[in-house]
Amino acid sequence: MYKNICFLTVLLFFSLALHSSEKPLGELKRSGVIEVVSDHYSVSFFPGHMFPFALKLADGTQLPQVRFLDRLVKDKKTYFLYKERFAETRIIKNTPEHLILEISGSFVYDDDHSAPGKTSAVYRYECRKSTPAITITAEISCGIKQNWNELVFCQPGWKQTPFDKFTDLNGKTTALYSGKKWAESFKFQNFAGLVCKNMEFGIKAPQVIIWNNAAKNYYTYISLPAVKNWNGETISLTSQMIIRRFNNK
């Protein structure tokens, strides 16, 4: 019943958008998937899920399958947003040039256990046809005050990835793997991107971290720094996810 209501909410907004003479930036498929095609990338949003999938460059080049590792950690238990299966989707705006999509859900430990308290996350995705950036703004609240060891926002990761370089704000590229058998982390100001051949996946934020999975026991990821010792009060976080063709100078 809950999933049906969420899906009907999406249908209502799209039926209004379709009365426009031009095709909206976000297209609703029969499966319920929302597909966004910009001049630089395409992404899709699946009903009930918090994060985009099927990321591609504008020429159809498939980016490696990504898992968003956004999470809360408390008492040695980790609650992930990607495990949410009943997220509610709302279309705030959908024109040929501009889409604003809002998805709300919960952090989940397993199928039967969500994070304690009335913990919730509202993610707003803003896409524009002419730019390679997807602006992500999150509002996370707990309902009751309680201390969390860690809150992680905007952390796309890959178990296996063809990315072999990273780049900074100035476009300088460096090998992702130095030959060491243990994982390494790299810190950046304002922007960092993972690069492979002609594709780049980056994050724009005041501070960005890249972690390579050289030890092959976790994920290679790009992320904002974790929020340590969060007290459960409502917090707002934002970043830009950059998906574009990479021109190696």
Coordinates of N, CA and C in Angstrom, one line a residue:
M1 N 0.8 -1.2 0.0 CA 0.0 0.0 0.0 C 0.9 1.3 0.0
Y2 N 1.9 1.2 0.9 CA 2.8 2.4 1.0 C 3.5 2.6 -0.3
K3 N 4.0 1.6 -0.9 CA 4.8 1.7 -2.2 C 3.8 2.2 -3.3
N4 N 2.6 1.7 -3.3 CA 1.6 2.2 -4.3 C 1.4 3.7 -4.2
I5 N 1.2 4.2 -3.0 CA 1.0 5.6 -2.8 C 2.2 6.4 -3.3
C6 N 3.4 6.0 -3.0 CA 4.6 6.6 -3.4 C 4.7 6.7 -5.0
F7 N 4.3 5.6 -5.6 CA 4.4 5.5 -7.0 C 3.3 6.4 -7.7
L8 N 2.2 6.5 -7.1 CA 1.1 7.4 -7.6 C 1.5 8.8 -7.4
T9 N 2.2 9.1 -6.4 CA 2.7 10.5 -6.2 C 3.6 10.9 -7.4
V10 N 4.5 10.0 -7.8 CA 5.4 10.3 -8.9 C 4.6 10.4 -10.2
L11 N 3.6 9.5 -10.4 CA 2.8 9.5 -11.6 C 2.0 10.9 -11.7
L12 N 1.5 11.4 -10.6 CA 0.7 12.6 -10.6 C 1.6 13.8 -11.1
F13 N 2.8 13.9 -10.6 CA 3.7 15.0 -11.0 C 4.1 14.8 -12.5
F14 N 4.3 13.6 -12.9 CA 4.7 13.4 -14.3 C 3.5 13.7 -15.3
S15 N 2.3 13.3 -14.9 CA 1.2 13.6 -15.8 C 1.0 15.1 -16.0
L16 N 1.3 15.8 -14.9 CA 1.2 17.3 -15.1 C 2.3 17.8 -16.0
A17 N 3.5 17.2 -15.9 CA 4.6 17.7 -16.7 C 4.4 17.4 -18.1
L18 N 3.8 16.3 -18.4 CA 3.6 15.8 -19.8 C 2.7 16.7 -20.6
H19 N 1.9 17.5 -20.0 CA 1.0 18.5 -20.7 C 1.9 19.6 -21.4
S20 N 3.1 19.7 -21.0 CA 4.0 20.7 -21.6 C 4.3 20.2 -23.0
S21 N 4.5 21.1 -24.0 CA 4.8 20.8 -25.3 C 6.2 20.2 -25.5
E22 N 7.1 20.4 -24.5 CA 8.5 19.9 -24.6 C 8.6 18.8 -23.6
K23 N 9.5 17.8 -24.0 CA 9.8 16.7 -23.1 C 10.5 17.1 -21.9
P24 N 10.1 16.7 -20.7 CA 10.7 17.1 -19.4 C 12.1 16.4 -19.3
L25 N 12.9 17.0 -18.5 CA 14.3 16.4 -18.3 C 14.2 15.0 -17.7
G26 N 13.3 14.8 -16.8 CA 13.0 13.5 -16.1 C 11.9 12.8 -16.8
E27 N 12.2 11.6 -17.3 CA 11.2 10.8 -18.0 C 10.8 9.6 -17.2
L28 N 9.5 9.4 -17.0 CA 9.0 8.3 -16.3 C 8.7 7.1 -17.2
K29 N 9.4 6.0 -16.9 CA 9.2 4.8 -17.7 C 8.1 3.9 -17.2
R30 N 7.6 3.0 -18.0 CA 6.5 2.1 -17.5 C 6.9 1.3 -16.3
S31 N 8.1 1.0 -16.1 CA 8.6 0.3 -14.9 C 8.6 1.1 -13.6
G32 N 8.3 2.4 -13.8 CA 8.4 3.3 -12.6 C 9.8 4.0 -12.5
V33 N 10.7 3.6 -13.3 CA 12.1 4.2 -13.3 C 12.0 5.6 -13.8
I34 N 12.7 6.5 -13.2 CA 12.8 7.9 -13.7 C 14.2 8.0 -14.4
E35 N 14.2 8.3 -15.6 CA 15.4 8.4 -16.4 C 15.7 9.9 -16.7
V36 N 16.9 10.3 -16.4 CA 17.4 11.7 -16.6 C 18.5 11.7 -17.6
V37 N 18.3 12.4 -18.7 CA 19.3 12.5 -19.8 C 19.7 14.0 -20.0
S38 N 20.9 14.3 -19.6 CA 21.4 15.6 -19.8 C 22.4 15.7 -21.0
D39 N 23.0 16.8 -21.2 CA 24.0 16.9 -22.3 C 25.3 16.2 -22.0
H40 N 25.5 15.8 -20.7 CA 26.7 15.2 -20.2 C 26.6 13.8 -19.7
Y41 N 25.5 13.4 -19.3 CA 25.3 12.1 -18.6 C 23.8 11.7 -18.7
S42 N 23.6 10.4 -18.3 CA 22.3 10.0 -18.0 C 22.3 9.1 -16.7
V43 N 21.3 9.3 -15.9 CA 21.1 8.5 -14.7 C 19.7 8.1 -14.5
S44 N 19.5 7.0 -13.7 CA 18.1 6.6 -13.5 C 17.9 6.4 -12.0
F45 N 16.6 6.6 -11.6 CA 16.2 6.4 -10.2 C 15.1 5.3 -10.2
F46 N 15.3 4.3 -9.3 CA 14.4 3.2 -9.2 C 13.4 3.4 -8.1
P47 N 12.2 3.1 -8.3 CA 11.2 3.3 -7.2 C 11.6 2.6 -5.9
G48 N 11.4 3.4 -4.8 CA 11.7 2.8 -3.5 C 13.1 3.0 -3.0
H49 N 14.0 3.4 -3.9 CA 15.4 3.5 -3.6 C 15.9 4.9 -3.5
M50 N 17.0 5.1 -2.7 CA 17.4 6.5 -2.4 C 18.4 7.1 -3.4
F51 N 19.1 6.2 -4.2 CA 20.2 6.7 -5.0 C 20.0 6.3 -6.5
P52 N 20.7 7.1 -7.3 CA 20.6 6.8 -8.8 C 21.4 5.6 -9.1
F53 N 21.1 5.0 -10.3 CA 21.9 3.9 -10.8 C 22.0 4.0 -12.3
A54 N 22.6 3.1 -13.0 CA 22.8 3.1 -14.4 C 23.4 4.4 -14.9
L55 N 24.5 4.8 -14.4 CA 25.2 6.0 -14.7 C 25.9 5.9 -16.1
K56 N 25.7 6.8 -17.0 CA 26.3 6.8 -18.3 C 26.8 8.1 -18.7
L57 N 27.8 8.2 -19.6 CA 28.1 9.4 -20.2 C 27.1 9.7 -21.4
A58 N 27.1 10.9 -21.9 CA 26.2 11.3 -22.9 C 26.3 10.4 -24.2
D59 N 27.5 9.9 -24.4 CA 27.7 9.0 -25.6 C 27.3 7.6 -25.4
G60 N 26.7 7.3 -24.2 CA 26.3 5.9 -23.9 C 27.3 5.1 -23.1
T61 N 28.5 5.6 -22.9 CA 29.5 4.8 -22.2 C 29.0 4.6 -20.8
Q62 N 29.0 3.3 -20.4 CA 28.5 2.9 -19.1 C 29.6 3.1 -18.0
L63 N 29.3 3.9 -17.0 CA 30.2 4.0 -15.8 C 30.1 2.7 -15.0
P64 N 31.1 2.4 -14.2 CA 31.1 1.2 -13.4 C 29.9 1.2 -12.4
Q65 N 29.4 0.1 -12.1 CA 28.2 0.0 -11.2 C 28.7 0.5 -9.8
V66 N 27.9 1.5 -9.3 CA 28.2 2.1 -8.1 C 27.3 1.7 -6.9
R67 N 27.9 1.7 -5.7 CA 27.0 1.6 -4.5 C 27.3 2.8 -3.6
F68 N 26.2 3.5 -3.2 CA 26.4 4.6 -2.3 C 26.4 4.1 -0.9
L69 N 27.5 4.5 -0.2 CA 27.7 3.9 1.2 C 27.3 4.9 2.3
D70 N 26.4 5.8 2.0 CA 25.9 6.7 3.0 C 25.4 6.0 4.2
R71 N 25.7 6.4 5.4 CA 25.4 5.5 6.5 C 25.4 6.2 7.9
L72 N 24.9 5.5 8.9 CA 25.0 5.9 10.3 C 25.7 4.7 11.0
V73 N 26.5 5.1 12.0 CA 27.2 4.0 12.8 C 27.0 4.3 14.2
K74 N 26.6 3.3 15.0 CA 26.3 3.4 16.4 C 26.5 2.0 17.1
D75 N 27.2 2.0 18.1 CA 27.4 0.7 18.9 C 27.8 -0.4 18.0
K76 N 28.7 -0.2 17.1 CA 29.3 -1.2 16.2 C 28.3 -1.7 15.2
K77 N 27.2 -1.1 15.1 CA 26.2 -1.4 14.0 C 26.2 -0.3 13.0
T78 N 26.1 -0.7 11.7 CA 26.1 0.2 10.6 C 24.8 0.1 9.9
Y79 N 24.2 1.3 9.7 CA 22.8 1.4 9.1 C 23.0 2.2 7.8
F80 N 22.7 1.5 6.6 CA 23.0 2.1 5.3 C 21.7 2.6 4.7
L81 N 21.8 3.6 3.9 CA 20.6 4.1 3.2 C 20.3 3.3 1.9
Y82 N 21.4 2.7 1.3 CA 21.1 1.9 0.1 C 20.3 0.6 0.4
K83 N 20.1 0.2 1.7 CA 19.3 -0.9 2.0 C 17.8 -0.5 2.1
E84 N 17.5 0.7 2.1 CA 16.1 1.2 2.1 C 15.4 0.7 0.8
R85 N 14.2 0.2 0.9 CA 13.5 -0.3 -0.2 C 12.1 0.3 -0.3
F86 N 11.8 1.2 0.6 CA 10.4 1.8 0.6 C 10.5 3.4 0.6
A87 N 11.6 3.9 0.0 CA 11.7 5.3 -0.1 C 10.6 6.0 -0.9
E88 N 10.3 7.2 -0.5 CA 9.2 8.0 -1.1 C 9.8 9.0 -2.0
T89 N 9.3 9.0 -3.3 CA 9.9 10.0 -4.3 C 8.8 11.0 -4.6
R90 N 9.3 12.3 -4.7 CA 8.5 13.4 -5.1 C 9.2 14.2 -6.2
I91 N 8.5 14.6 -7.2 CA 9.1 15.5 -8.2 C 8.7 16.9 -7.8
I92 N 9.7 17.8 -7.5 CA 9.4 19.1 -7.1 C 9.3 20.0 -8.3
K93 N 10.2 19.7 -9.3 CA 10.2 20.5 -10.6 C 10.7 19.6 -11.7
N94 N 10.0 19.7 -12.9 CA 10.4 18.9 -14.0 C 10.1 19.7 -15.3
T95 N 11.1 20.4 -15.8 CA 11.0 21.1 -17.1 C 12.0 20.5 -18.0
P96 N 12.0 20.9 -19.3 CA 13.0 20.4 -20.2 C 14.5 20.7 -19.8
E97 N 14.7 21.7 -19.0 CA 16.0 22.2 -18.6 C 16.4 21.9 -17.1
H98 N 15.4 21.5 -16.3 CA 15.7 21.5 -14.9 C 14.8 20.5 -14.2
L99 N 15.4 19.6 -13.4 CA 14.7 18.6 -12.6 C 15.1 18.7 -11.2
I100 N 14.1 18.7 -10.3 CA 14.4 18.6 -8.8 C 13.6 17.5 -8.3
L101 N 14.3 16.5 -7.8 CA 13.7 15.2 -7.3 C 14.0 15.1 -5.8
E102 N 13.0 14.8 -5.0 CA 13.2 14.6 -3.6 C 12.9 13.2 -3.2
I103 N 13.8 12.6 -2.5 CA 13.6 11.2 -2.1 C 13.8 11.1 -0.6
S104 N 12.9 10.5 0.2 CA 13.0 10.4 1.6 C 12.9 8.9 2.0
G105 N 13.7 8.6 3.0 CA 13.8 7.2 3.5 C 14.5 7.1 4.8
S106 N 14.8 5.9 5.2 CA 15.5 5.6 6.5 C 16.8 4.8 6.3
F107 N 17.6 4.9 7.3 CA 18.8 4.1 7.4 C 18.5 2.7 7.9
V108 N 19.0 1.7 7.3 CA 18.5 0.3 7.5 C 19.7 -0.6 7.9
Y109 N 19.6 -1.4 8.9 CA 20.6 -2.4 9.3 C 20.4 -3.7 8.5
D110 N 19.1 -4.2 8.6 CA 18.8 -5.3 7.8 C 17.3 -5.2 7.4
D111 N 16.7 -6.2 6.9 CA 15.3 -6.1 6.5 C 14.3 -5.8 7.6
D112 N 14.7 -6.1 8.8 CA 13.7 -5.9 9.9 C 14.1 -4.8 10.9
H113 N 15.3 -4.2 10.7 CA 15.7 -3.2 11.7 C 16.2 -1.9 11.0
S114 N 15.5 -0.9 11.3 CA 15.9 0.5 10.8 C 16.7 1.1 12.0
A115 N 17.3 2.2 11.7 CA 18.1 2.9 12.8 C 17.1 3.3 13.9
P116 N 17.6 3.3 15.2 CA 16.8 3.6 16.3 C 16.3 5.0 16.3
G117 N 15.2 5.3 17.0 CA 14.6 6.6 16.9 C 13.8 6.8 15.6
K118 N 13.4 8.0 15.4 CA 12.7 8.3 14.1 C 13.7 8.9 13.1
T119 N 14.7 8.2 12.9 CA 15.8 8.7 12.0 C 15.4 8.6 10.6
S120 N 15.6 9.8 9.9 CA 15.2 9.8 8.5 C 16.1 10.7 7.7
A121 N 16.1 10.5 6.4 CA 17.0 11.3 5.5 C 16.1 11.7 4.3
V122 N 16.2 13.0 4.0 CA 15.6 13.5 2.8 C 16.7 14.0 1.8
Y123 N 16.8 13.4 0.7 CA 17.8 13.8 -0.3 C 17.1 14.5 -1.5
R124 N 17.6 15.7 -1.8 CA 17.1 16.4 -2.9 C 18.2 16.4 -4.0
Y125 N 17.8 15.9 -5.2 CA 18.7 15.8 -6.4 C 18.3 16.9 -7.4
E126 N 19.2 17.7 -7.8 CA 18.9 18.8 -8.7 C 19.8 18.6 -10.0
C127 N 19.1 18.4 -11.1 CA 19.8 18.1 -12.4 C 19.4 19.2 -13.4
R128 N 20.4 19.6 -14.1 CA 20.2 20.6 -15.2 C 20.8 20.0 -16.5
K129 N 20.0 20.3 -17.6 CA 20.4 19.6 -18.8 C 21.8 20.0 -19.3
S130 N 22.2 21.3 -19.1 CA 23.4 21.8 -19.7 C 24.7 21.6 -18.8
T131 N 24.5 21.1 -17.6 CA 25.7 20.9 -16.8 C 26.0 19.5 -16.4
P132 N 27.3 19.1 -16.1 CA 27.6 17.8 -15.7 C 27.4 17.5 -14.2
A133 N 26.9 18.5 -13.5 CA 26.7 18.4 -12.0 C 25.3 18.0 -11.6
I134 N 25.3 17.1 -10.6 CA 24.0 16.8 -9.9 C 24.2 17.3 -8.5
T135 N 23.4 18.3 -8.1 CA 23.6 18.9 -6.8 C 22.7 18.0 -5.8
I136 N 23.4 17.5 -4.8 CA 22.7 16.7 -3.8 C 22.7 17.4 -2.4
T137 N 21.5 17.6 -1.9 CA 21.3 18.3 -0.6 C 20.6 17.3 0.3
A138 N 21.1 17.1 1.5 CA 20.5 16.1 2.4 C 20.1 16.8 3.7
E139 N 19.0 16.4 4.2 CA 18.6 16.8 5.6 C 18.3 15.6 6.3
I140 N 19.1 15.4 7.4 CA 19.1 14.1 8.1 C 18.7 14.5 9.6
S141 N 17.7 13.8 10.1 CA 17.3 14.0 11.5 C 17.0 12.7 12.2
C142 N 17.0 12.8 13.5 CA 16.9 11.6 14.3 C 15.6 11.5 15.1
G143 N 14.9 12.6 15.3 CA 13.7 12.6 16.1 C 13.9 12.8 17.6
I144 N 14.9 12.1 18.1 CA 15.3 12.2 19.5 C 16.8 12.4 19.5
K145 N 17.3 13.1 20.6 CA 18.7 13.3 20.7 C 19.4 12.0 21.1
Q146 N 20.4 11.6 20.4 CA 21.2 10.4 20.7 C 22.5 10.6 20.0
N147 N 23.6 10.0 20.5 CA 24.9 10.2 20.0 C 25.2 9.0 19.0
W148 N 25.7 9.4 17.8 CA 26.1 8.5 16.8 C 27.6 8.6 16.6
N149 N 28.3 7.5 16.4 CA 29.7 7.5 16.2 C 30.1 8.2 14.9
E150 N 29.2 8.0 13.9 CA 29.6 8.5 12.5 C 28.4 8.7 11.6
L151 N 28.4 9.7 10.9 CA 27.4 9.9 9.8 C 28.2 10.2 8.5
V152 N 27.9 9.4 7.5 CA 28.6 9.5 6.2 C 27.6 9.9 5.1
F153 N 27.9 11.0 4.4 CA 27.1 11.5 3.3 C 27.8 11.6 2.0
C154 N 27.2 11.2 1.0 CA 27.7 11.3 -0.4 C 29.0 10.5 -0.5
Q155 N 28.9 9.2 -0.4 CA 30.1 8.3 -0.5 C 29.8 7.2 -1.6
P156 N 29.9 7.5 -2.9 CA 29.8 6.4 -3.9 C 31.1 5.6 -3.9
G157 N 30.9 4.3 -3.9 CA 32.0 3.3 -3.9 C 31.9 2.2 -4.9
W158 N 33.0 1.6 -5.2 CA 33.0 0.5 -6.1 C 33.9 -0.7 -5.6
K159 N 33.4 -1.9 -5.6 CA 34.1 -3.1 -5.2 C 35.2 -3.3 -6.3
Q160 N 34.8 -3.3 -7.5 CA 35.7 -3.5 -8.6 C 35.5 -2.3 -9.6
T161 N 36.6 -1.7 -9.9 CA 36.5 -0.5 -10.7 C 37.6 -0.3 -11.7
P162 N 37.3 0.2 -12.9 CA 38.4 0.5 -13.8 C 39.1 1.8 -13.6
F163 N 38.6 2.6 -12.6 CA 39.3 3.8 -12.3 C 40.8 3.6 -11.9
D164 N 41.7 4.2 -12.6 CA 43.1 4.0 -12.3 C 43.9 5.3 -12.0
K165 N 43.2 6.4 -12.0 CA 43.8 7.7 -11.7 C 42.8 8.6 -10.9
F166 N 43.3 9.6 -10.3 CA 42.4 10.6 -9.7 C 42.9 12.0 -10.2
T167 N 42.1 13.0 -10.1 CA 42.4 14.3 -10.6 C 41.9 15.3 -9.6
D168 N 42.5 16.5 -9.6 CA 42.2 17.6 -8.6 C 41.5 18.7 -9.4
L169 N 41.3 19.8 -8.7 CA 40.6 21.0 -9.2 C 41.3 21.5 -10.4
N170 N 42.7 21.4 -10.5 CA 43.4 21.9 -11.6 C 43.6 21.0 -12.8
G171 N 43.0 19.8 -12.7 CA 43.0 18.8 -13.7 C 44.2 17.9 -13.8
K172 N 45.1 18.1 -12.7 CA 46.3 17.2 -12.6 C 45.9 15.8 -12.3
T173 N 46.4 14.8 -13.1 CA 46.1 13.4 -12.8 C 47.3 12.7 -12.1
T174 N 46.9 11.8 -11.2 CA 47.9 11.0 -10.4 C 47.4 9.6 -10.4
A175 N 48.3 8.6 -10.4 CA 47.9 7.2 -10.3 C 47.2 6.9 -9.0
L176 N 46.1 6.2 -9.2 CA 45.3 5.9 -8.0 C 46.0 4.8 -7.1
Y177 N 46.7 3.9 -7.7 CA 47.5 2.9 -7.0 C 49.0 3.1 -7.1
S178 N 49.6 3.1 -6.0 CA 51.1 3.4 -6.0 C 51.9 2.1 -5.9
G179 N 51.2 0.9 -5.9 CA 51.9 -0.3 -5.8 C 52.0 -0.9 -4.4
K180 N 51.5 -0.2 -3.4 CA 51.4 -0.6 -2.1 C 50.3 -1.6 -1.9
K181 N 50.4 -2.6 -1.0 CA 49.4 -3.6 -0.8 C 48.4 -3.2 0.2
W182 N 48.5 -2.0 0.8 CA 47.5 -1.5 1.7 C 46.7 -0.3 1.1
A183 N 45.6 -0.1 1.6 CA 44.7 1.0 1.1 C 45.4 2.4 1.5
E184 N 45.2 3.4 0.6 CA 45.6 4.7 0.9 C 44.5 5.7 0.7
S185 N 44.6 6.8 1.4 CA 43.6 7.8 1.3 C 44.2 9.1 0.8
F186 N 43.5 9.9 0.1 CA 44.0 11.2 -0.5 C 43.0 12.3 -0.2
K187 N 43.5 13.4 0.2 CA 42.6 14.5 0.6 C 42.7 15.7 -0.3
F188 N 41.6 16.4 -0.6 CA 41.5 17.4 -1.6 C 40.7 18.6 -1.1
Q189 N 40.9 19.8 -1.6 CA 40.1 20.9 -1.4 C 39.2 21.2 -2.6
N190 N 38.0 21.4 -2.4 CA 37.0 21.9 -3.4 C 36.6 20.9 -4.5
F191 N 37.5 20.0 -4.9 CA 37.1 19.0 -5.9 C 38.1 17.9 -6.0
A192 N 37.6 16.7 -6.3 CA 38.4 15.5 -6.7 C 37.6 14.7 -7.6
G193 N 38.3 13.9 -8.5 CA 37.6 13.1 -9.4 C 38.3 11.8 -9.6
L194 N 37.6 10.7 -9.9 CA 38.2 9.4 -10.3 C 38.1 9.3 -11.8
V195 N 39.2 8.8 -12.4 CA 39.3 8.9 -13.9 C 39.7 7.5 -14.4
C196 N 39.1 7.2 -15.6 CA 39.4 6.0 -16.3 C 39.2 6.4 -17.8
K197 N 40.3 6.3 -18.6 CA 40.2 6.6 -20.0 C 39.4 7.9 -20.3
N198 N 38.2 7.8 -20.8 CA 37.5 9.1 -21.2 C 36.4 9.5 -20.2
M199 N 36.4 8.8 -19.0 CA 35.3 9.1 -18.1 C 35.8 9.6 -16.7
E200 N 35.0 10.5 -16.2 CA 35.4 11.1 -14.9 C 34.1 11.1 -14.0
F201 N 34.3 10.7 -12.7 CA 33.3 10.8 -11.7 C 33.9 11.6 -10.5
G202 N 33.3 12.7 -10.3 CA 33.9 13.6 -9.3 C 32.9 14.1 -8.3
I203 N 33.5 14.7 -7.2 CA 32.6 15.4 -6.2 C 33.2 16.8 -5.9
K204 N 32.3 17.7 -5.9 CA 32.7 19.1 -5.6 C 32.1 19.4 -4.2
A205 N 33.0 19.8 -3.3 CA 32.7 20.1 -1.9 C 33.9 20.8 -1.3
P206 N 33.8 21.4 -0.2 CA 34.9 22.1 0.5 C 36.1 21.1 0.7
Q207 N 35.7 19.9 1.2 CA 36.7 18.8 1.4 C 36.3 17.5 0.8
V208 N 37.2 16.8 0.1 CA 36.8 15.6 -0.6 C 37.9 14.6 -0.3
I209 N 37.6 13.3 -0.1 CA 38.5 12.2 0.2 C 38.3 11.2 -0.8
I210 N 39.5 10.6 -1.3 CA 39.5 9.4 -2.1 C 40.2 8.3 -1.4
W211 N 39.6 7.1 -1.4 CA 40.2 6.0 -0.8 C 40.4 4.9 -1.8
N212 N 41.6 4.4 -2.0 CA 41.7 3.3 -2.9 C 41.6 1.9 -2.2
N213 N 41.1 0.9 -2.9 CA 40.9 -0.4 -2.3 C 42.1 -1.3 -2.6
A214 N 43.3 -0.8 -2.4 CA 44.5 -1.6 -2.8 C 44.5 -2.9 -2.0
A215 N 44.0 -3.0 -0.8 CA 44.0 -4.2 0.0 C 42.9 -5.2 -0.4
K216 N 42.0 -4.7 -1.3 CA 40.9 -5.5 -1.8 C 40.0 -6.1 -0.7
N217 N 39.8 -5.3 0.3 CA 38.9 -5.8 1.4 C 37.7 -4.8 1.7
Y218 N 37.6 -3.8 0.8 CA 36.5 -2.8 1.0 C 36.1 -2.3 -0.3
Y219 N 35.9 -1.0 -0.4 CA 35.5 -0.3 -1.6 C 36.5 0.8 -2.0
T220 N 36.7 1.0 -3.3 CA 37.3 2.3 -3.7 C 36.2 3.3 -3.6
Y221 N 36.4 4.4 -3.0 CA 35.3 5.4 -2.9 C 35.9 6.8 -3.0
I222 N 34.9 7.7 -3.2 CA 35.2 9.2 -3.2 C 34.1 9.7 -2.3
S223 N 34.4 10.7 -1.4 CA 33.5 11.0 -0.4 C 33.8 12.4 0.3
L224 N 32.7 12.9 0.9 CA 32.9 14.0 1.9 C 33.5 13.4 3.2
P225 N 34.2 14.1 4.0 CA 34.6 13.6 5.3 C 33.4 13.2 6.2
A226 N 33.6 12.2 7.0 CA 32.5 11.7 7.8 C 32.2 12.8 8.9
V227 N 31.0 12.9 9.4 CA 30.6 13.7 10.5 C 30.8 12.8 11.7
K228 N 31.7 13.1 12.6 CA 31.9 12.3 13.8 C 31.1 12.8 15.0
N229 N 30.7 11.8 15.8 CA 29.9 12.1 17.0 C 28.7 13.0 16.8
W230 N 27.9 12.7 15.8 CA 26.7 13.4 15.6 C 25.7 13.2 16.7
N231 N 25.1 14.3 17.2 CA 24.2 14.2 18.3 C 22.7 14.0 18.0
G232 N 22.4 13.8 16.7 CA 21.0 13.5 16.4 C 20.2 14.6 16.0
E233 N 20.7 15.9 16.2 CA 19.9 17.0 15.8 C 20.0 17.2 14.3
T234 N 18.9 17.8 13.7 CA 18.8 17.9 12.3 C 20.0 18.6 11.7
I235 N 20.6 17.9 10.6 CA 21.8 18.4 10.0 C 21.5 18.5 8.5
S236 N 22.0 19.6 7.8 CA 21.9 19.7 6.4 C 23.3 19.6 5.8
L237 N 23.4 18.8 4.7 CA 24.7 18.6 4.0 C 24.5 18.7 2.5
T238 N 25.5 19.2 1.8 CA 25.4 19.3 0.4 C 26.7 19.1 -0.4
S239 N 26.6 18.6 -1.6 CA 27.7 18.4 -2.5 C 27.2 18.4 -3.9
Q240 N 28.2 18.4 -4.8 CA 27.8 18.2 -6.2 C 28.6 17.0 -6.8
M241 N 27.8 16.1 -7.4 CA 28.4 15.0 -8.1 C 28.6 15.3 -9.6
I242 N 29.8 15.1 -10.1 CA 30.1 15.5 -11.4 C 30.3 14.2 -12.3
I243 N 29.6 14.1 -13.4 CA 29.7 13.0 -14.3 C 29.9 13.5 -15.7
R244 N 31.1 13.3 -16.2 CA 31.4 13.9 -17.5 C 32.5 13.1 -18.2
R245 N 32.7 13.5 -19.5 CA 33.8 13.0 -20.3 C 35.0 13.7 -19.8
F246 N 36.1 12.9 -19.7 CA 37.4 13.4 -19.2 C 38.3 13.7 -20.4
N247 N 38.8 14.9 -20.5 CA 39.8 15.3 -21.5 C 41.2 15.4 -20.9
N248 N 42.0 14.4 -21.1 CA 43.3 14.3 -20.5 C 44.2 15.2 -21.2
K249 N 44.7 16.3 -20.6 CA 45.5 17.3 -21.2 C 47.0 16.9 -21.3

